[in-house]
Amino acid sequence: MEAYRELVSEIQRDVERLRVEFGGVPCPTNCFSCCQNTATMAISEVEAQDLKIGLERLPAQLRTHIRRKAERTIKKLEAHGYSAENIIPDAGMKAIGVIKGTPEGECPMLIAGVCAVYEHRPVICRVWGYPIHNGNELACCHKTFIGKRRQYRPLNYTRYWNECKRLSSELGVEKKTPNCYLVLRLLSE
Ligand code: SF4
Ligand code: SF4
């Protein structure tokens, strides 16, 4: 976990570099749209271990609220034939289609528009909103850096994700878990 904390520090430095170059936070105030369709996003084990710390620090009432959200999402996904295993191959992209735009599509940890585990959120949540290098592609939220994406050196998301995979493998768990299933697991451990 020490190596993961170093990775998070590196990401924070890289994000700060872009923030300074851009002249501030690129997201509109009070926007949390990117948390609204993330119930099936794939999370690696090393990120899960950090999330667990964040969840354990929450009051019991919030943990219960998060657990119920995750359970409602899983119930809806399973009614459409999904499971923790068959969601992962495309990183949850197809499965989110059946709950997109509904309360069940939301990240279980989003409460009243605020991330309940902000200091412990997964890597993608730390970088989304900034231009990221993802494989051979440049990706960015459609609401930020409009018309300016190529003017900045993007965040090296490929490296961050590869490091997550490497550290997860050191923990003995290579498989990723869809967000809602992971949250339920972490709150049950
Ligand atoms: S973990 Fe937090 S930042 Fe990430 S999708 Fe969930 S609510 Fe949003
Ligand atoms: S990354 Fe995009 S959707 Fe998410 S808070 Fe920023 S502007 Fe909103």
Coordinates of N, CA and C in Angstrom, one line a residue, residues 29-156:
T29 N -18.5 24.4 -11.2 CA -18.9 24.3 -9.8 C -20.1 23.4 -9.7
N30 N -20.1 22.5 -8.7 CA -21.2 21.6 -8.4 C -21.5 20.5 -9.4
C31 N -20.6 20.3 -10.3 CA -20.8 19.3 -11.3 C -20.4 17.9 -10.7
F32 N -21.2 16.9 -10.9 CA -20.8 15.6 -10.5 C -21.3 14.5 -11.4
S33 N -21.5 15.0 -12.7 CA -22.1 14.1 -13.7 C -21.3 12.8 -13.9
C34 N -20.0 12.9 -13.7 CA -19.1 11.7 -14.0 C -19.3 10.7 -13.0
C35 N -19.9 11.0 -11.8 CA -20.2 10.0 -10.8 C -21.5 9.3 -11.0
Q36 N -22.3 9.7 -12.0 CA -23.7 9.3 -12.1 C -23.8 8.0 -12.9
N37 N -22.8 7.6 -13.6 CA -22.9 6.4 -14.4 C -21.7 5.5 -14.2
T38 N -21.3 5.4 -13.0 CA -20.1 4.6 -12.7 C -20.3 3.4 -11.8
A39 N -21.5 3.0 -11.6 CA -21.8 1.9 -10.7 C -21.2 0.6 -11.2
T40 N -20.8 0.4 -12.5 CA -20.2 -0.8 -12.9 C -18.7 -0.7 -13.3
M41 N -18.1 0.5 -13.1 CA -16.7 0.7 -13.5 C -15.8 -0.3 -12.8
A42 N -14.8 -0.7 -13.5 CA -13.9 -1.8 -13.0 C -12.9 -1.2 -12.1
I43 N -12.7 -1.8 -10.9 CA -11.8 -1.3 -9.9 C -10.8 -2.4 -9.5
S44 N -9.5 -2.0 -9.5 CA -8.5 -3.0 -9.2 C -8.4 -3.2 -7.7
E45 N -7.7 -4.3 -7.3 CA -7.6 -4.7 -5.9 C -6.9 -3.6 -5.1
V46 N -5.8 -3.1 -5.6 CA -5.1 -2.1 -4.8 C -5.9 -0.9 -4.5
E47 N -6.7 -0.4 -5.5 CA -7.6 0.7 -5.3 C -8.7 0.3 -4.3
A48 N -9.1 -1.0 -4.4 CA -10.1 -1.5 -3.4 C -9.7 -1.4 -2.0
Q49 N -8.4 -1.8 -1.8 CA -7.9 -1.7 -0.4 C -7.8 -0.3 0.2
D50 N -7.6 0.7 -0.7 CA -7.6 2.1 -0.2 C -9.1 2.5 0.0
L51 N -10.0 2.1 -0.9 CA -11.4 2.4 -0.7 C -11.9 1.9 0.6
K52 N -11.5 0.7 0.9 CA -11.9 0.1 2.2 C -11.6 1.0 3.4
I53 N -10.4 1.6 3.3 CA -10.1 2.5 4.4 C -11.1 3.6 4.5
G54 N -11.4 4.2 3.3 CA -12.3 5.3 3.3 C -13.7 4.9 3.8
L55 N -14.1 3.7 3.4 CA -15.5 3.3 3.8 C -15.5 3.0 5.3
E56 N -14.4 2.4 5.8 CA -14.4 2.1 7.3 C -14.4 3.4 8.1
R57 N -14.0 4.5 7.6 CA -14.0 5.7 8.3 C -15.3 6.5 8.4
L58 N -16.3 6.0 7.6 CA -17.6 6.6 7.5 C -18.5 6.2 8.7
P59 N -19.4 7.1 9.1 CA -20.3 6.7 10.2 C -21.2 5.5 9.7
A60 N -21.7 4.7 10.6 CA -22.4 3.5 10.3 C -23.6 3.9 9.4
Q61 N -24.3 5.0 9.7 CA -25.5 5.3 8.9 C -25.1 5.5 7.4
L62 N -24.0 6.2 7.1 CA -23.6 6.4 5.7 C -23.2 5.0 5.1
R63 N -22.5 4.2 5.9 CA -22.2 2.9 5.3 C -23.4 2.1 4.9
T64 N -24.4 2.2 5.8 CA -25.7 1.5 5.5 C -26.3 2.0 4.2
H65 N -26.3 3.3 4.1 CA -26.9 4.0 2.9 C -26.2 3.5 1.6
I66 N -24.8 3.5 1.7 CA -24.0 3.1 0.6 C -24.3 1.6 0.2
R67 N -24.4 0.8 1.3 CA -24.6 -0.7 1.0 C -26.0 -0.8 0.3
R68 N -27.0 -0.1 0.8 CA -28.3 -0.3 0.2 C -28.3 0.2 -1.3
K69 N -27.6 1.3 -1.6 CA -27.5 1.7 -3.0 C -26.8 0.6 -3.8
A70 N -25.8 0.0 -3.3 CA -25.1 -1.0 -4.1 C -26.0 -2.2 -4.3
E71 N -26.8 -2.6 -3.2 CA -27.7 -3.7 -3.4 C -28.8 -3.5 -4.4
R72 N -29.3 -2.2 -4.4 CA -30.3 -1.9 -5.4 C -29.8 -2.0 -6.8
T73 N -28.6 -1.5 -7.0 CA -27.9 -1.6 -8.3 C -27.7 -3.0 -8.8
I74 N -27.2 -3.8 -7.8 CA -26.9 -5.2 -8.2 C -28.2 -5.9 -8.5
K75 N -29.3 -5.7 -7.8 CA -30.6 -6.3 -8.1 C -31.0 -6.0 -9.5
K76 N -30.9 -4.7 -9.9 CA -31.3 -4.3 -11.2 C -30.4 -4.9 -12.3
L77 N -29.1 -5.0 -12.0 CA -28.2 -5.6 -13.0 C -28.5 -7.0 -13.2
E78 N -28.8 -7.7 -12.1 CA -29.0 -9.2 -12.1 C -30.3 -9.5 -12.8
A79 N -31.3 -8.6 -12.7 CA -32.6 -8.8 -13.4 C -32.4 -8.7 -14.9
H80 N -31.3 -8.1 -15.3 CA -30.9 -8.0 -16.7 C -29.9 -9.1 -17.1
G81 N -29.6 -10.0 -16.2 CA -28.7 -11.1 -16.6 C -27.2 -10.8 -16.3
Y82 N -26.9 -9.8 -15.6 CA -25.5 -9.5 -15.3 C -25.1 -10.1 -14.0
S83 N -23.8 -10.2 -13.9 CA -23.2 -10.7 -12.7 C -21.8 -10.0 -12.5
A84 N -21.2 -10.2 -11.4 CA -19.9 -9.6 -11.2 C -18.9 -10.0 -12.3
E85 N -19.0 -11.3 -12.7 CA -18.1 -11.8 -13.7 C -18.3 -11.3 -15.1
N86 N -19.6 -11.3 -15.5 CA -19.8 -11.0 -16.9 C -19.9 -9.5 -17.2
I87 N -19.7 -8.7 -16.2 CA -19.7 -7.2 -16.4 C -18.2 -6.8 -16.8
I88 N -17.3 -7.5 -16.2 CA -15.9 -7.0 -16.3 C -15.2 -7.0 -17.7
P89 N -15.5 -8.0 -18.6 CA -14.7 -8.1 -19.8 C -14.6 -6.8 -20.6
D90 N -15.7 -5.9 -20.6 CA -15.5 -4.6 -21.3 C -15.5 -3.5 -20.3
A91 N -15.1 -3.8 -19.1 CA -14.9 -2.8 -18.0 C -16.3 -2.1 -17.6
G92 N -17.4 -2.9 -17.8 CA -18.7 -2.4 -17.3 C -19.4 -1.5 -18.3
M93 N -18.8 -1.4 -19.5 CA -19.4 -0.4 -20.5 C -20.8 -0.9 -21.0
K94 N -20.9 -2.2 -21.2 CA -22.2 -2.7 -21.7 C -23.3 -2.7 -20.6
A95 N -22.8 -3.2 -19.5 CA -23.8 -3.3 -18.3 C -24.3 -2.0 -17.9
I96 N -23.5 -0.9 -18.0 CA -24.0 0.4 -17.5 C -25.2 0.8 -18.3
G97 N -25.3 0.3 -19.5 CA -26.4 0.6 -20.5 C -27.8 0.4 -19.9
V98 N -27.9 -0.6 -19.0 CA -29.2 -1.0 -18.5 C -29.6 -0.1 -17.3
I99 N -28.6 0.6 -16.7 CA -29.0 1.4 -15.6 C -28.6 2.9 -15.7
K100 N -28.0 3.2 -16.9 CA -27.6 4.6 -17.2 C -28.7 5.6 -17.0
G101 N -28.4 6.7 -16.3 CA -29.4 7.7 -16.2 C -30.4 7.4 -15.1
T102 N -30.3 6.3 -14.4 CA -31.2 6.0 -13.3 C -30.5 6.1 -12.0
P103 N -31.2 6.1 -10.9 CA -30.5 6.2 -9.6 C -29.5 5.0 -9.4
E104 N -29.9 3.8 -10.0 CA -29.0 2.7 -9.8 C -27.7 2.8 -10.6
G105 N -27.6 3.7 -11.5 CA -26.4 3.9 -12.3 C -25.4 4.7 -11.5
E106 N -25.8 5.4 -10.5 CA -24.9 6.2 -9.7 C -23.9 5.4 -9.0
C107 N -22.7 6.0 -8.7 CA -21.7 5.3 -7.9 C -22.4 5.2 -6.5
P108 N -22.3 4.1 -5.8 CA -22.9 3.9 -4.5 C -22.4 4.9 -3.5
M109 N -21.1 5.4 -3.7 CA -20.5 6.3 -2.8 C -20.8 7.7 -3.0
L110 N -21.6 8.0 -4.0 CA -22.0 9.4 -4.2 C -23.2 9.7 -3.3
I111 N -23.1 10.6 -2.4 CA -24.2 11.0 -1.5 C -24.5 12.5 -1.6
A112 N -25.7 12.8 -2.0 CA -26.1 14.2 -2.2 C -25.1 15.0 -3.0
G113 N -24.6 14.4 -4.0 CA -23.7 15.1 -4.9 C -22.2 15.2 -4.5
V114 N -21.9 14.4 -3.4 CA -20.6 14.5 -2.8 C -20.0 13.1 -2.7
C115 N -18.7 13.0 -3.0 CA -18.0 11.7 -2.9 C -17.8 11.4 -1.4
A116 N -18.3 10.3 -0.9 CA -18.2 10.0 0.5 C -16.8 9.5 0.9
V117 N -16.0 9.1 -0.2 CA -14.7 8.5 0.1 C -13.6 9.3 -0.7
Y118 N -13.8 10.6 -0.8 CA -13.0 11.5 -1.7 C -11.5 11.2 -1.5
E119 N -10.9 11.2 -0.3 CA -9.5 11.0 -0.2 C -9.0 9.6 -0.6
H120 N -10.0 8.7 -0.7 CA -9.7 7.3 -1.0 C -10.3 6.8 -2.4
R121 N -10.7 7.8 -3.2 CA -11.4 7.4 -4.5 C -10.4 6.7 -5.4
P122 N -10.9 5.9 -6.4 CA -10.1 5.2 -7.3 C -9.3 6.2 -8.3
V123 N -8.4 5.7 -9.0 CA -7.5 6.5 -9.8 C -8.3 7.3 -10.9
I124 N -9.2 6.6 -11.6 CA -9.9 7.3 -12.7 C -10.6 8.5 -12.1
C125 N -11.1 8.4 -10.9 CA -11.9 9.6 -10.3 C -10.9 10.7 -10.0
R126 N -9.6 10.4 -9.8 CA -8.6 11.5 -9.5 C -8.2 12.2 -10.8
V127 N -8.4 11.6 -11.9 CA -7.9 12.2 -13.2 C -8.9 12.7 -14.2
W128 N -10.2 12.2 -14.0 CA -11.2 12.6 -15.0 C -11.5 14.0 -14.9
G129 N -11.6 14.7 -16.1 CA -11.7 16.1 -16.1 C -10.5 16.8 -16.7
Y130 N -9.4 16.0 -16.7 CA -8.1 16.5 -17.3 C -7.8 15.6 -18.5
P131 N -7.1 16.1 -19.5 CA -6.7 15.3 -20.6 C -5.9 14.1 -20.1
I132 N -6.2 12.9 -20.5 CA -5.4 11.7 -20.1 C -5.0 10.9 -21.4
H133 N -3.8 10.3 -21.2 CA -3.4 9.4 -22.3 C -3.8 8.0 -21.9
N134 N -4.6 7.4 -22.7 CA -5.2 6.1 -22.4 C -4.9 5.2 -23.6
G135 N -3.8 4.5 -23.5 CA -3.4 3.6 -24.7 C -3.0 4.6 -25.8
N136 N -3.6 4.4 -26.9 CA -3.2 5.3 -28.0 C -4.0 6.5 -28.1
E137 N -5.0 6.7 -27.2 CA -5.9 7.8 -27.3 C -5.8 8.8 -26.3
L138 N -6.2 10.0 -26.7 CA -6.3 11.1 -25.7 C -7.8 11.2 -25.3
A139 N -8.0 11.1 -24.0 CA -9.4 11.2 -23.6 C -9.6 12.3 -22.6
C140 N -10.8 12.8 -22.5 CA -11.1 13.9 -21.6 C -12.6 14.0 -21.4
C141 N -13.0 14.5 -20.3 CA -14.5 14.7 -20.1 C -14.9 15.7 -21.1
H142 N -16.1 15.5 -21.7 CA -16.6 16.4 -22.8 C -16.9 17.9 -22.3
K143 N -16.9 18.1 -20.9 CA -17.2 19.4 -20.4 C -16.0 20.2 -20.1
T144 N -14.8 19.6 -20.2 CA -13.6 20.4 -19.8 C -12.6 20.5 -21.0
F145 N -11.7 21.4 -20.9 CA -10.6 21.6 -21.8 C -11.1 21.6 -23.3
I146 N -12.4 22.2 -23.4 CA -13.0 22.1 -24.8 C -12.1 22.9 -25.8
G147 N -11.8 22.3 -26.9 CA -11.0 22.9 -27.9 C -9.5 23.1 -27.5
K148 N -9.1 22.7 -26.3 CA -7.8 23.0 -25.9 C -7.0 21.7 -25.5
R149 N -7.6 20.5 -25.7 CA -7.0 19.3 -25.1 C -5.6 19.0 -25.6
R150 N -5.3 19.4 -26.8 CA -4.0 19.0 -27.3 C -3.0 20.1 -27.0
Q151 N -3.4 21.1 -26.3 CA -2.4 22.2 -25.9 C -1.7 21.8 -24.7
Y152 N -2.1 20.7 -24.0 CA -1.5 20.4 -22.7 C -0.9 19.0 -22.8
R153 N 0.2 18.8 -22.0 CA 0.7 17.4 -21.9 C -0.2 16.6 -21.0
P154 N -0.8 15.5 -21.6 CA -1.9 14.8 -20.9 C -1.3 14.0 -19.7
L155 N -2.2 13.6 -18.8 CA -1.8 12.7 -17.7 C -1.5 11.3 -18.2
N156 N -0.5 10.6 -17.7 CA -0.2 9.3 -18.2 C -1.0 8.2 -17.5

